[in-house]
mmCIF file of C-alpha atoms in Angstrom:
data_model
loop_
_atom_site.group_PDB
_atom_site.id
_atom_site.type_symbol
_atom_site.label_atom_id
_atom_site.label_comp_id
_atom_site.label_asym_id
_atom_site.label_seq_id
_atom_site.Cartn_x
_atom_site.Cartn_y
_atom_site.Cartn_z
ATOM 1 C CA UNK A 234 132.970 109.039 100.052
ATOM 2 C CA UNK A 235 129.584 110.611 97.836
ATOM 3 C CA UNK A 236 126.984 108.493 96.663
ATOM 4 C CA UNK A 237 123.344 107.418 96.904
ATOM 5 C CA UNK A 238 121.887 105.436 99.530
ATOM 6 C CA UNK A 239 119.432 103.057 96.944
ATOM 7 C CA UNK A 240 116.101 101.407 98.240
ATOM 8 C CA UNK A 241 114.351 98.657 96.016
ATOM 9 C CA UNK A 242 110.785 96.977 97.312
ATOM 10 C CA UNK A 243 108.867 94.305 95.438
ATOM 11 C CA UNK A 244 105.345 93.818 97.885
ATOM 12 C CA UNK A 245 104.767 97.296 99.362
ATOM 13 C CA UNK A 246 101.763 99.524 98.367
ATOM 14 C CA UNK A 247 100.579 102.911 99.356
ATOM 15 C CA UNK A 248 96.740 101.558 99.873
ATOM 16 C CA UNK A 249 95.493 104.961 100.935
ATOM 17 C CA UNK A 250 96.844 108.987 101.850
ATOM 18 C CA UNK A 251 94.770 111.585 103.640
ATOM 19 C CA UNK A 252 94.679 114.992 104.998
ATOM 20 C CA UNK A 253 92.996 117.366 107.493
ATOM 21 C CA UNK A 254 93.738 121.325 106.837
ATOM 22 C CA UNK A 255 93.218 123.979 109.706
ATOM 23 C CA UNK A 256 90.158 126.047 108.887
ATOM 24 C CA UNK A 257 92.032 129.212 109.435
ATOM 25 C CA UNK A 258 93.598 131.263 107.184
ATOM 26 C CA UNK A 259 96.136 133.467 107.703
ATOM 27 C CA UNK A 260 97.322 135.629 104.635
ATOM 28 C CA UNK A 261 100.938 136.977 103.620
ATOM 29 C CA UNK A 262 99.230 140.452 103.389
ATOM 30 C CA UNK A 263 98.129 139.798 107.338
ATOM 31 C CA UNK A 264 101.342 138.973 108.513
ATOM 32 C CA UNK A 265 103.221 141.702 107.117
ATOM 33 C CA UNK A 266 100.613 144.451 108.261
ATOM 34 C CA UNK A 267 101.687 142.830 111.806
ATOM 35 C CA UNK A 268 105.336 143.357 110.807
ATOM 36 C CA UNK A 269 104.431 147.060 109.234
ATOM 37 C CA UNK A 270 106.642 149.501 111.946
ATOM 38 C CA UNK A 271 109.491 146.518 111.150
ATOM 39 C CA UNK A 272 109.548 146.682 107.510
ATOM 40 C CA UNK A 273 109.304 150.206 107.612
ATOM 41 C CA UNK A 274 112.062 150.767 109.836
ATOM 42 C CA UNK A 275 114.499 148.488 108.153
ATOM 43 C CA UNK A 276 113.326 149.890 104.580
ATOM 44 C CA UNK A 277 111.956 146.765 103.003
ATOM 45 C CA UNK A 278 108.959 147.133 100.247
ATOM 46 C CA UNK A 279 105.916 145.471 100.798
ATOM 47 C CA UNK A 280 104.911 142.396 99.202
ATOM 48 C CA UNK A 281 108.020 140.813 100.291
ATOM 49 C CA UNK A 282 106.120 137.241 100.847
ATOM 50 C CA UNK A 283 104.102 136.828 97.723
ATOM 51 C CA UNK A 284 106.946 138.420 95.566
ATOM 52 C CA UNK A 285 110.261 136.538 97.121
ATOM 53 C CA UNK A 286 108.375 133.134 98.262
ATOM 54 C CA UNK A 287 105.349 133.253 96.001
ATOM 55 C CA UNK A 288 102.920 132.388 99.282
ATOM 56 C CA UNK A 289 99.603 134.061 99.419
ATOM 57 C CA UNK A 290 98.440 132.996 102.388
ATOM 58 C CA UNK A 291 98.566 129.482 104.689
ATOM 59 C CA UNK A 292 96.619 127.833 107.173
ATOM 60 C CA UNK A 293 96.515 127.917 110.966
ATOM 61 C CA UNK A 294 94.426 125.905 113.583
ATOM 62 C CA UNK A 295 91.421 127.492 115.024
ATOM 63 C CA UNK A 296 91.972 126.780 118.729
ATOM 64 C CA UNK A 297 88.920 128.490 119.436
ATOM 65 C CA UNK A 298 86.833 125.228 117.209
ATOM 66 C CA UNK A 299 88.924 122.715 118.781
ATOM 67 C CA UNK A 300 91.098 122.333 116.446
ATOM 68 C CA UNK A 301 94.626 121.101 117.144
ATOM 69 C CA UNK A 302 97.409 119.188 115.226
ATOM 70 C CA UNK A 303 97.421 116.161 116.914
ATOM 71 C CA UNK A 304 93.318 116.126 116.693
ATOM 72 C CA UNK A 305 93.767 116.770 112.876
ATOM 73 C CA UNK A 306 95.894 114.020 113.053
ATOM 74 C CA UNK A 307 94.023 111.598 114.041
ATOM 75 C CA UNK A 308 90.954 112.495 111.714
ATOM 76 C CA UNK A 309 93.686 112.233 109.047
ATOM 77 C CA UNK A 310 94.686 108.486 110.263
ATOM 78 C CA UNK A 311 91.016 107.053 110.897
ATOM 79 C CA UNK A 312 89.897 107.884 107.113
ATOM 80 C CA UNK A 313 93.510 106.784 105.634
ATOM 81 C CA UNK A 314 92.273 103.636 107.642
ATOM 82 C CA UNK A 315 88.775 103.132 106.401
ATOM 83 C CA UNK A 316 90.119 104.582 102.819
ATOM 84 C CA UNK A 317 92.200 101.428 103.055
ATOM 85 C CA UNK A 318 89.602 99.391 104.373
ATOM 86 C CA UNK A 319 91.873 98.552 107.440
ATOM 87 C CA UNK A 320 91.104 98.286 110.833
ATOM 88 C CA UNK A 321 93.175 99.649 113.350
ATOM 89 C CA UNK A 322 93.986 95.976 115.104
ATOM 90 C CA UNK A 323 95.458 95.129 111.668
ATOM 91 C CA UNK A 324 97.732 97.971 112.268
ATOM 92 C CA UNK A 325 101.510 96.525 113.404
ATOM 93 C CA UNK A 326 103.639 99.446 113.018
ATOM 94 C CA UNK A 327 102.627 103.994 113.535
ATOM 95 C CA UNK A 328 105.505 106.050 112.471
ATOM 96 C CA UNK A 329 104.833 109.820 113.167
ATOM 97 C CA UNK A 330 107.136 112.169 111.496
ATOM 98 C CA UNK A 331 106.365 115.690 112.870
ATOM 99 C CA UNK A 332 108.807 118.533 113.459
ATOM 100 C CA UNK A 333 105.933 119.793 115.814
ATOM 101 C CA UNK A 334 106.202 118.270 119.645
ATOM 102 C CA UNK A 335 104.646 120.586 122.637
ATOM 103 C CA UNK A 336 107.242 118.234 124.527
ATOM 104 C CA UNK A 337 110.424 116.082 124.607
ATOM 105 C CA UNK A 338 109.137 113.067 126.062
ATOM 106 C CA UNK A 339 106.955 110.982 125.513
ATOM 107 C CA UNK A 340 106.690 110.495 121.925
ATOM 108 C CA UNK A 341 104.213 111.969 119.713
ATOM 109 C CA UNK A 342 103.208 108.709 118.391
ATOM 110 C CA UNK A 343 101.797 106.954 121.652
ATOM 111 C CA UNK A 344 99.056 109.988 122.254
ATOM 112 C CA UNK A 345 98.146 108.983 118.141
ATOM 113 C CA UNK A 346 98.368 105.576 118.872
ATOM 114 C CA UNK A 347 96.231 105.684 121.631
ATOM 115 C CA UNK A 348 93.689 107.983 119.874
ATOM 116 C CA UNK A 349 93.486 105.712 116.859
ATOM 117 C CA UNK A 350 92.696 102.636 118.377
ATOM 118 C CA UNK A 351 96.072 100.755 117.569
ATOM 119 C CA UNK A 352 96.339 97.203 119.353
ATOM 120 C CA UNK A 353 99.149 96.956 122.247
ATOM 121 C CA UNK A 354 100.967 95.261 119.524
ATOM 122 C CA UNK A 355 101.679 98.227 117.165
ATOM 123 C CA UNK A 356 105.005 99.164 117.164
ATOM 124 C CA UNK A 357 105.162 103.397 117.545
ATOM 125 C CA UNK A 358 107.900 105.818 117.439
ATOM 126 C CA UNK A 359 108.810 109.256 116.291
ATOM 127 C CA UNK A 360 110.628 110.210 113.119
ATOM 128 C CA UNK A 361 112.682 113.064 112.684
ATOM 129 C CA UNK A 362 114.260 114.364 110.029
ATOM 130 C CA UNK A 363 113.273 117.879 109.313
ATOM 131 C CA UNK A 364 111.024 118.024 106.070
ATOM 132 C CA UNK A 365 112.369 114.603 104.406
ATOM 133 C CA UNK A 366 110.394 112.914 107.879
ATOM 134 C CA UNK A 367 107.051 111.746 106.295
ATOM 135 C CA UNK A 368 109.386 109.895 103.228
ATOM 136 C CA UNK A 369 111.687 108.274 105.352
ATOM 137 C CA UNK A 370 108.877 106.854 106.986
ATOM 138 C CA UNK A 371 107.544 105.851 104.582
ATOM 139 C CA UNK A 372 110.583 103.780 103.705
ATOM 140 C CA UNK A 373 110.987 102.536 107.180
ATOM 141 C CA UNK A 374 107.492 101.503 107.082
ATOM 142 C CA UNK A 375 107.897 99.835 103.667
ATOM 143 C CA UNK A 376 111.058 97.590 105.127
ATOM 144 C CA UNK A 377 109.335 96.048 107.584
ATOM 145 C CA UNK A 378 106.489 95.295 105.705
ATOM 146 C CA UNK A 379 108.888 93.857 102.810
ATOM 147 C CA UNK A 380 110.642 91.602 105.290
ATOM 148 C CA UNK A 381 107.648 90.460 106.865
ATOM 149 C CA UNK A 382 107.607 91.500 110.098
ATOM 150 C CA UNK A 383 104.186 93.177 110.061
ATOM 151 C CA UNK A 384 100.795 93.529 107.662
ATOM 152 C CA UNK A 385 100.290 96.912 107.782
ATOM 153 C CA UNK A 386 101.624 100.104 109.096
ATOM 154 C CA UNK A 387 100.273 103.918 109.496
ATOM 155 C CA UNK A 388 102.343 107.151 108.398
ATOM 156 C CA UNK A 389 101.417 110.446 110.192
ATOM 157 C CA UNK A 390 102.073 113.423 110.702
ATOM 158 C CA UNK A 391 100.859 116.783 111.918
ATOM 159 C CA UNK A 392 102.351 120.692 111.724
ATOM 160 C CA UNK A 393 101.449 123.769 114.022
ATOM 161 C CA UNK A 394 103.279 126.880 113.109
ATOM 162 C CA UNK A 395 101.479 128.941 115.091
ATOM 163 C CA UNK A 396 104.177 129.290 117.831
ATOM 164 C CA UNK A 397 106.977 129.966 116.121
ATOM 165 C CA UNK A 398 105.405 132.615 113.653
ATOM 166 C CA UNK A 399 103.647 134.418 116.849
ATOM 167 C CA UNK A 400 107.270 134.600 118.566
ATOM 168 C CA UNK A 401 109.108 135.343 115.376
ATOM 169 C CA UNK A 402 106.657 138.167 114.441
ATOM 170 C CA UNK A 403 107.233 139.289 117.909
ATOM 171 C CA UNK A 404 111.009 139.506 117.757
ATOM 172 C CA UNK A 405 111.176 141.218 114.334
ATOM 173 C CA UNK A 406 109.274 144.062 116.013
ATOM 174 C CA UNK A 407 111.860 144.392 118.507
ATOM 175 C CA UNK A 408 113.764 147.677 117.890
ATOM 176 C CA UNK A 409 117.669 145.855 117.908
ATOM 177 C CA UNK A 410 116.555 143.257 115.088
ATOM 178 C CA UNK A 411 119.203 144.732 111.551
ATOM 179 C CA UNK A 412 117.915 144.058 107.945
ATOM 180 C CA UNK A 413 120.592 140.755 108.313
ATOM 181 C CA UNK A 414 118.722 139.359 111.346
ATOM 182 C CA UNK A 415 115.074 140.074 109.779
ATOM 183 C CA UNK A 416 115.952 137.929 106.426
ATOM 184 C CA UNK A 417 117.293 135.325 108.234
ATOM 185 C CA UNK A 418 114.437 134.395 109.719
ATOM 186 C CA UNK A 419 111.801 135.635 106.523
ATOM 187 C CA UNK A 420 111.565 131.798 105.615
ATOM 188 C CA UNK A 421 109.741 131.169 109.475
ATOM 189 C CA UNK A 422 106.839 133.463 107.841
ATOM 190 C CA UNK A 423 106.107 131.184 104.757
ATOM 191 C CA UNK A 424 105.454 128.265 107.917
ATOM 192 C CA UNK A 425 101.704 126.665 107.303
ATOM 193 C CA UNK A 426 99.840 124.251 109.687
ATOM 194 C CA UNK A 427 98.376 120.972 108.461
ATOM 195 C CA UNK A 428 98.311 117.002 108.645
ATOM 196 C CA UNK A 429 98.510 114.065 106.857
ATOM 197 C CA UNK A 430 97.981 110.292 107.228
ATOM 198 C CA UNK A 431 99.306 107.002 105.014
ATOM 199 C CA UNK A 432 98.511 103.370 105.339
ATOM 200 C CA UNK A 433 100.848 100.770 103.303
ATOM 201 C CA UNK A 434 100.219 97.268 103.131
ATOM 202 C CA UNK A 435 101.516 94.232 100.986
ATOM 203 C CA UNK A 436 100.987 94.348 96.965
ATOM 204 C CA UNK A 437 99.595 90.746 96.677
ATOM 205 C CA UNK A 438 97.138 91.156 99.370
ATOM 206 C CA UNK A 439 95.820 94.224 98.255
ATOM 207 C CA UNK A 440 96.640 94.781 93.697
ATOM 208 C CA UNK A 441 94.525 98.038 93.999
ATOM 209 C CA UNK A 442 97.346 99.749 95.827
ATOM 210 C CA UNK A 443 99.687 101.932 94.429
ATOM 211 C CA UNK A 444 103.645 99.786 94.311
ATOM 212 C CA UNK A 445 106.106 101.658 96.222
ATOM 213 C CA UNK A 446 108.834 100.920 94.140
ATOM 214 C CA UNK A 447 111.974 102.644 96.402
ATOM 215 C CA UNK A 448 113.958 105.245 95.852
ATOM 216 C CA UNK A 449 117.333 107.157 97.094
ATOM 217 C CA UNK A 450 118.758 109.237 99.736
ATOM 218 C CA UNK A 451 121.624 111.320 100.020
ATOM 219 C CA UNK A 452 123.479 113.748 102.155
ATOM 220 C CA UNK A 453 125.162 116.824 102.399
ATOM 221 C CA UNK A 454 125.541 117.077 106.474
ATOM 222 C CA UNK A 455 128.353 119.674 106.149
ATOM 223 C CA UNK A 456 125.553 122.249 105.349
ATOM 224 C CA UNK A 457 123.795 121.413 108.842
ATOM 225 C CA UNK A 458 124.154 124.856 110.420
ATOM 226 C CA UNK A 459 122.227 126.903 107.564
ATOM 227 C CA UNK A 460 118.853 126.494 108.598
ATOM 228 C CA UNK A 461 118.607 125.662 112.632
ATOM 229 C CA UNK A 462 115.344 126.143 114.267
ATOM 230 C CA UNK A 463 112.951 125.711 117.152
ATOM 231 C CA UNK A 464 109.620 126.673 118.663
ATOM 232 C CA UNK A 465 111.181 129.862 119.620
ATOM 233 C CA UNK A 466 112.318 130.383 115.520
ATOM 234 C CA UNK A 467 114.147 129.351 113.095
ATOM 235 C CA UNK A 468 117.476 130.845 111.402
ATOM 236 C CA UNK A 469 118.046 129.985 107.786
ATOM 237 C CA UNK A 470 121.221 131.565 105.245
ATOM 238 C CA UNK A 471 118.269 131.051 102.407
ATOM 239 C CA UNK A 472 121.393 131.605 99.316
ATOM 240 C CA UNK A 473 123.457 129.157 101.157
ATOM 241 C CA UNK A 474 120.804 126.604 101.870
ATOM 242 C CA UNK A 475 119.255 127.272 98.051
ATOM 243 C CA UNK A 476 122.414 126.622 96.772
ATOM 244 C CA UNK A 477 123.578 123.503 98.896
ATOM 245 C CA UNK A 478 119.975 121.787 98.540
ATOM 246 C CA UNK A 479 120.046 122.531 95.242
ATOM 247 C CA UNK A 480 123.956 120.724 94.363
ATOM 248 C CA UNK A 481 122.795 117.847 96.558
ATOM 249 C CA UNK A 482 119.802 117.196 94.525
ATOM 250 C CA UNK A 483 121.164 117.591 90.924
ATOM 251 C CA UNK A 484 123.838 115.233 92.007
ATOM 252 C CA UNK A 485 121.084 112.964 93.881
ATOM 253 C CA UNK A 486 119.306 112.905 90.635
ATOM 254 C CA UNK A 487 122.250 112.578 88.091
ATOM 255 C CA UNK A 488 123.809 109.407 89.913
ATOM 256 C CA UNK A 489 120.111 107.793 90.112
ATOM 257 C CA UNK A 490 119.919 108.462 86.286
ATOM 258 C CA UNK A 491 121.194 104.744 85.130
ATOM 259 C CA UNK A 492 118.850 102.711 87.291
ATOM 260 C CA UNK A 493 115.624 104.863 87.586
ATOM 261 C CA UNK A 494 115.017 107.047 84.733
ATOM 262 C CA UNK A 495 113.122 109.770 86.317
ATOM 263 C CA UNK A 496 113.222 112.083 83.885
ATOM 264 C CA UNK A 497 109.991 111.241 82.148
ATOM 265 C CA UNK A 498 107.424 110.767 85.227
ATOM 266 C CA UNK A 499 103.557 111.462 85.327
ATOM 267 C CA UNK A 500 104.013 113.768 88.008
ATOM 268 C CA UNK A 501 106.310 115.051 90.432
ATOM 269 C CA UNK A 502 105.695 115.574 94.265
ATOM 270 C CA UNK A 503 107.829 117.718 95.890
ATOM 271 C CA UNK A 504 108.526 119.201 98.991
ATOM 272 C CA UNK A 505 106.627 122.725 98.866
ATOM 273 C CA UNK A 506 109.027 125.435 100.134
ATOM 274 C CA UNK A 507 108.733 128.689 97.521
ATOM 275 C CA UNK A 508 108.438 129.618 94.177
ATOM 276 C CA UNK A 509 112.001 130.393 93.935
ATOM 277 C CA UNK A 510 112.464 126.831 95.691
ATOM 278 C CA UNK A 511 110.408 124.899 92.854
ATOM 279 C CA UNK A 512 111.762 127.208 90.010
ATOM 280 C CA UNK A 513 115.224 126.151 90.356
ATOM 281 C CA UNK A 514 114.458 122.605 91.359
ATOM 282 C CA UNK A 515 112.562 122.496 87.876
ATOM 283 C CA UNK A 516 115.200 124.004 85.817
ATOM 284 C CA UNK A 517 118.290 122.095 87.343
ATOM 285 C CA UNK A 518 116.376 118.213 86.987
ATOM 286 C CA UNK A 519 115.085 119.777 83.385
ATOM 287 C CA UNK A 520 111.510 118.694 84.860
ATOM 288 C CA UNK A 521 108.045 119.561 82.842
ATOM 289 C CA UNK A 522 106.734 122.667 85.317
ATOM 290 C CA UNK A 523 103.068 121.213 83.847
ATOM 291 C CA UNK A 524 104.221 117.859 85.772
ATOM 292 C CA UNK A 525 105.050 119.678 89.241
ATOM 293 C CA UNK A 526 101.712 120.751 91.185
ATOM 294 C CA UNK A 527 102.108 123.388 94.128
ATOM 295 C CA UNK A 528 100.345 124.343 97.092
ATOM 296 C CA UNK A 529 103.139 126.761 98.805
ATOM 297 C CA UNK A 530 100.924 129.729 96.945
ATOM 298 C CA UNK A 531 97.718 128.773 99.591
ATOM 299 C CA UNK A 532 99.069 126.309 101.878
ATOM 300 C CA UNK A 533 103.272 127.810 102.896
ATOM 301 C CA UNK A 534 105.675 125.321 103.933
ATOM 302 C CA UNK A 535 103.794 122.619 105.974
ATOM 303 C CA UNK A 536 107.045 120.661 106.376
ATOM 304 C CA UNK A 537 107.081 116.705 105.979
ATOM 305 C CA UNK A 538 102.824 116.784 105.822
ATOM 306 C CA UNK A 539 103.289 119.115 102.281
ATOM 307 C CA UNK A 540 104.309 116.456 99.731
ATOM 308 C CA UNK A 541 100.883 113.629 101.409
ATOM 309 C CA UNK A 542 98.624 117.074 101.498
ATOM 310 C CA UNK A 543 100.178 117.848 97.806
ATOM 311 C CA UNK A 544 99.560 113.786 97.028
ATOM 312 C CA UNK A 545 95.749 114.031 97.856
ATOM 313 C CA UNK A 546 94.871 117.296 96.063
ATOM 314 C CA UNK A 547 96.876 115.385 92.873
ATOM 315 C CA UNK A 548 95.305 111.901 93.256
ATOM 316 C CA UNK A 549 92.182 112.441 91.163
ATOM 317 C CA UNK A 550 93.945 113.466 88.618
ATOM 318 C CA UNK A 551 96.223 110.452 88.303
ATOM 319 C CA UNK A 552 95.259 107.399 86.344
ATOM 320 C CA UNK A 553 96.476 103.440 86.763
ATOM 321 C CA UNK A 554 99.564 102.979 85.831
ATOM 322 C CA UNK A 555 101.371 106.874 86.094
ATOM 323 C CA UNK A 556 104.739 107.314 87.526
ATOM 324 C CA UNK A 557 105.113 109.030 89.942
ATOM 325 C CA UNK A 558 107.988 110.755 92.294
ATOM 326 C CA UNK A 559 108.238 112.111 95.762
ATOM 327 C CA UNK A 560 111.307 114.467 96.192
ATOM 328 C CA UNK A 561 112.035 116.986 98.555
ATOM 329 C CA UNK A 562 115.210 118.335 100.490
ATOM 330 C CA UNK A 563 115.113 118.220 103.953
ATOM 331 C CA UNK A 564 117.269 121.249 106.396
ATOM 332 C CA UNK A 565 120.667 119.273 107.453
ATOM 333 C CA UNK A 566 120.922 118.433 104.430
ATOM 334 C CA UNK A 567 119.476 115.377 103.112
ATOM 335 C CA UNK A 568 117.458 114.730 100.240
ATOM 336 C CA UNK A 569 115.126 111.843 99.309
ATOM 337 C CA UNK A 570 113.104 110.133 95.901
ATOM 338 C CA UNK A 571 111.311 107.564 96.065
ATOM 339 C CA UNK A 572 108.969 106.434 93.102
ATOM 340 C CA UNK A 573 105.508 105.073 93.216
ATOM 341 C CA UNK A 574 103.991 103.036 90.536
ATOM 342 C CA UNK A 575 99.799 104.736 90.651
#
């Protein structure tokens, strides 16, 4: 059977969003003078990144400073917290969504959880759902505050691509990597580093807030082998996976037409992948490209912490009462909306 998965929530606000970028900067013209005796061998112009993806450059921790994506992190969570003028006892629930982990087990969340202060009574886990994780948390987060079951919760999350672009650089170079095997794995090279931090609380407790109003998911799990990856790299048929996320949103979007009429928001968050990604997303929804902010071009693909980091460079330029819609299509596939009421 097809169809939309539909969320509704009547006492759920976003009350704050923050974000902590790496201070180093690593450039698309870097990383292919790295891959030079590559690109040269297997005949491919220069310019590839900026031309095919539209990214200029993206950030990276400086180890060297301390800097880390769990440390970001938690600077991201303690001024979401104080932004929302909540303490961290108030705290009941910490979702982290990051496709980063240096490990299996534990959790991500408990290190955060510890770091931030939460009380023993904060309920933590990981989310994972490739680059749809910080939005789905977000939805948990808003179902348990809409039933009652706790005050306040805290949505994280926190990228490193460092690893994967260091070992995917260093394959590329290898002499028995074809023109095939070097594409499939161009979209590792648009990775960024970053992290991002929510806090959502109850509408009548708190009217400044921004109403999460709900939203819809869908999926298109038959497409699950086109883009695999790990620390080690990741694989992606970019046509097949362009194509796929692309079907699954117009028909995401065209079955929530009736109920949610999202063709005439303030503004429209999405998941920042490429130009090429955005371009088509824009024409196929018939969306106002004025209405659709990027930061791919500086920033890459900082998976599920790109459409909070895309909220906060947006959210001085949004007044009381603007619609607006988080979208994005996660590797699987899945793809999620969900609307907020600024």
């Amino acid at each position: 059977m097809t169809g939309n998965a539909t969320t509704r929530f009547s006492n759920v606000s976003l009350l704050s969003v923050a974000s902590t970028l790496p201070s180093r900067v690593t450039t698309s013209e870097d990383i292919e003078h790295r891959l030079g005796d590559a690109l040269s061998r297997l005949r491919l112009k220069g310019g590839l990144l900026r031309r095919v993806a539209g990214v200029l450059e993206r950030r990276n921790w400086d180890a060297a400073a301390g800097e880390s994506a769990d440390r970001a992190t938690v600077d991201a969570g303690r001024r979401a917290l104080a932004e929302a003028g909540v303490e961290p006892g108030q705290v009941g629930l910490l979702i982290n969504t990051s496709v980063t982990r240096k490990h299996l087990e534990p959790s991500v969340a408990v290190r955060l959880h510890h770091e931030l202060g939460l009380p023993t009574s904060a309920i933590n886990f990981d989310v994972a759902n490739a680059c749809l994780g910080f939005v789905n948390g977000m939805s948990l987060a808003s179902g348990m505050i809409e039933s009652g079951q706790i005050d306040y919760a805290i949505v994280v999350n926190g990228e490193d691509a460092d690893d994967i672009q260091v070992n995917t650089i260093d394959r590329l170079l290898r002499d028995d990597v074809d023109r095939t095997g070097f594409l499939s794995e161009f979209a590792t090279l648009t990775l960024g580093s970053g992290s991002a931090a929510a806090v959502l609380g109850r509408t009548d407790r708190h009217p400044e807030g921004h109403r999460i109003l709900g939203g819809v998911t869908r999926a298109a799990t038959e497409f699950h082998d086109l883009c695999v990856g790990s620390v080690d790299g990741m694989y992606t048929n970019a046509k097949a996976l362009l194509k796929g996320g692309l079907d699954l949103v117009v028909s995401a979007w065209r079955e929530a037409a009736p109920e949610w009429n999202w063709s005439k928001m303030d503004r429209y968050i999405t998941h920042q992948v490429s130009s090429v990604h955005t371009n088509a997303i824009i024409k196929a929804a018939g969306l106002d490209p004025a209405r659709v902010p990027t930061t791919f071009p500086r920033l890459g693909n900082v998976g599920p912490a790109s459409i909070p980091i895309t909220l906060v460079e947006e959210r001085a330029s949004l007044q009381r009462g603007d619609r607006v819609l988080l979208m994005g299509v996660g590797s699987g596939l899945n793809t999620a909306m969900m609307e907020l009421a600024w």
